[in-house]
Tab-separated table of C-alpha atoms in Angstrom:
chain	number	residue	atom	x	y	z
O	1	MET	CA	-28.089	36.652	-6.166
O	2	LYS	CA	-28.241	35.685	-2.580
O	3	ASN	CA	-29.468	32.204	-3.487
O	4	PHE	CA	-26.673	31.785	-5.986
O	5	VAL	CA	-23.948	32.602	-3.459
O	6	LEU	CA	-25.597	30.319	-0.912
O	7	GLY	CA	-25.714	27.471	-3.379
O	8	PHE	CA	-22.167	28.072	-4.442
O	9	LEU	CA	-20.928	27.847	-0.924
O	10	LEU	CA	-22.892	24.717	-0.246
O	11	THR	CA	-21.407	23.128	-3.306
O	12	LEU	CA	-17.884	23.974	-2.167
O	13	SER	CA	-18.482	22.478	1.236
O	14	THR	CA	-19.682	19.168	-0.135
O	15	ILE	CA	-16.605	18.756	-2.338
O	16	GLY	CA	-14.508	18.381	0.837
O	17	LEU	CA	-16.699	15.545	2.005
O	18	PHE	CA	-15.767	13.448	-1.013
O	19	ALA	CA	-12.044	13.914	-0.606
O	20	GLN	CA	-11.875	12.905	3.058
O	21	ASN	CA	-9.029	10.724	4.096
O	22	ILE	CA	-9.710	7.534	6.224
O	23	THR	CA	-7.289	5.816	8.451
O	24	VAL	CA	-6.778	2.173	7.261
O	25	THR	CA	-5.393	-0.353	9.582
O	26	GLY	CA	-4.771	-4.017	8.959
O	27	LYS	CA	-2.495	-6.977	9.004
O	28	VAL	CA	-0.476	-8.640	6.114
O	29	THR	CA	0.053	-12.361	6.293
O	30	ASP	CA	1.306	-15.214	4.037
O	31	GLU	CA	-0.633	-18.197	3.026
O	32	THR	CA	-0.127	-19.995	6.294
O	33	GLY	CA	-1.264	-16.960	8.382
O	34	ALA	CA	2.192	-15.997	9.490
O	35	PRO	CA	2.602	-12.248	9.658
O	36	LEU	CA	4.983	-10.612	7.122
O	37	VAL	CA	7.437	-8.009	8.483
O	38	GLY	CA	8.484	-5.133	6.271
O	39	VAL	CA	5.881	-5.399	3.510
O	40	SER	CA	5.818	-2.114	1.485
O	41	ILE	CA	2.368	-0.423	1.355
O	42	LYS	CA	1.917	2.558	-1.011
O	43	VAL	CA	-1.120	4.589	-1.985
O	44	LYS	CA	-1.147	4.551	-5.888
O	45	GLY	CA	-0.863	8.041	-7.462
O	46	SER	CA	0.716	9.673	-4.364
O	47	ASN	CA	3.905	9.637	-2.434
O	48	LYS	CA	2.247	8.134	0.753
O	49	GLY	CA	3.546	4.861	1.994
O	50	THR	CA	4.301	2.712	5.000
O	51	GLN	CA	5.583	-0.632	6.061
O	52	THR	CA	4.340	-3.480	8.249
O	53	ASN	CA	5.674	-3.775	11.750
O	54	ASN	CA	6.962	-6.829	13.668
O	55	ASP	CA	3.521	-8.435	13.812
O	56	GLY	CA	2.515	-7.603	10.241
O	57	SER	CA	0.288	-4.696	11.225
O	58	PHE	CA	0.085	-1.423	9.340
O	59	GLN	CA	-1.737	1.992	9.433
O	60	ILE	CA	-2.010	4.443	6.656
O	61	ALA	CA	-4.214	7.432	5.850
O	62	ALA	CA	-5.730	7.432	2.294
O	63	ALA	CA	-8.764	8.764	0.447
O	64	SER	CA	-11.743	6.562	0.241
O	65	GLY	CA	-11.672	4.808	-3.088
O	66	ALA	CA	-7.884	4.928	-3.408
O	67	THR	CA	-5.879	1.857	-4.274
O	68	LEU	CA	-3.170	0.454	-1.963
O	69	SER	CA	-0.373	-1.521	-3.491
O	70	PHE	CA	1.326	-4.269	-1.370
O	71	SER	CA	4.761	-5.494	-2.365
O	72	TYR	CA	7.284	-7.835	-0.723
O	73	ILE	CA	10.331	-9.667	-2.096
O	74	GLY	CA	9.424	-13.203	-3.093
O	75	TYR	CA	5.633	-12.591	-3.100
O	76	ILE	CA	3.171	-11.563	-5.845
O	77	ASN	CA	2.351	-7.752	-5.667
O	78	LEU	CA	-1.279	-7.054	-4.777
O	79	ASP	CA	-3.521	-3.999	-5.285
O	80	LYS	CA	-6.576	-3.470	-3.094
O	81	LYS	CA	-9.124	-0.680	-3.611
O	82	LEU	CA	-10.278	1.010	-0.391
O	83	THR	CA	-13.893	1.296	0.666
O	84	ASN	CA	-15.165	3.252	3.664
O	85	ALA	CA	-14.189	0.371	5.989
O	86	GLY	CA	-11.186	1.150	8.163
O	87	VAL	CA	-9.812	-2.384	8.415
O	88	LEU	CA	-8.027	-4.178	5.529
O	89	ASN	CA	-6.418	-7.525	6.148
O	90	VAL	CA	-4.281	-8.908	3.256
O	91	THR	CA	-2.801	-12.327	2.363
O	92	LEU	CA	0.157	-12.355	0.014
O	93	THR	CA	0.951	-15.434	-2.028
O	94	LYS	CA	4.496	-16.656	-2.764
O	95	SER	CA	5.925	-16.130	-6.205
O	96	ASN	CA	7.709	-19.239	-7.559
O	97	SER	CA	9.172	-17.428	-10.640
O	98	SER	CA	11.272	-15.080	-8.517
O	99	LEU	CA	13.626	-18.004	-7.674
O	100	ASP	CA	14.951	-17.890	-11.255
O	101	GLU	CA	15.887	-14.174	-10.887
O	102	VAL	CA	18.760	-14.785	-8.351
O	103	VAL	CA	22.234	-14.195	-9.809
O	104	VAL	CA	25.311	-15.224	-7.860
O	105	ILE	CA	28.586	-13.449	-8.731
O	106	GLY	CA	31.985	-14.656	-7.522
O	107	TYR	CA	35.147	-12.569	-7.186
O	108	GLN	CA	38.694	-13.864	-7.266
O	109	SER	CA	42.072	-12.405	-6.556
O	110	VAL	CA	44.789	-12.246	-9.213
O	111	ARG	CA	48.509	-11.801	-8.710
O	112	ARG	CA	50.430	-9.467	-11.066
């Protein structure tokens, strides 16, 4: 019985090792290497998220093996799966099809 309890406690302690969060830092740039400000970064399957700062850098805590989703207006969304590495630099590519989605609406004044 003593060995069973000891084995059970060891099993519980190793489960916590697999669910550890890692702090991921990185930079998001466009195809020319220019930093992108305000890119939305979310951990898929959770409510965690952040945005890039003025130099395109970000920092977020996520579980190892989680997927980060990068989205920015006018660019193709990108999903990256995390490894144990703490640095993730991402390059987003422009979306040409988003130019067709712009709708301009004009308003006018009418006399009674």
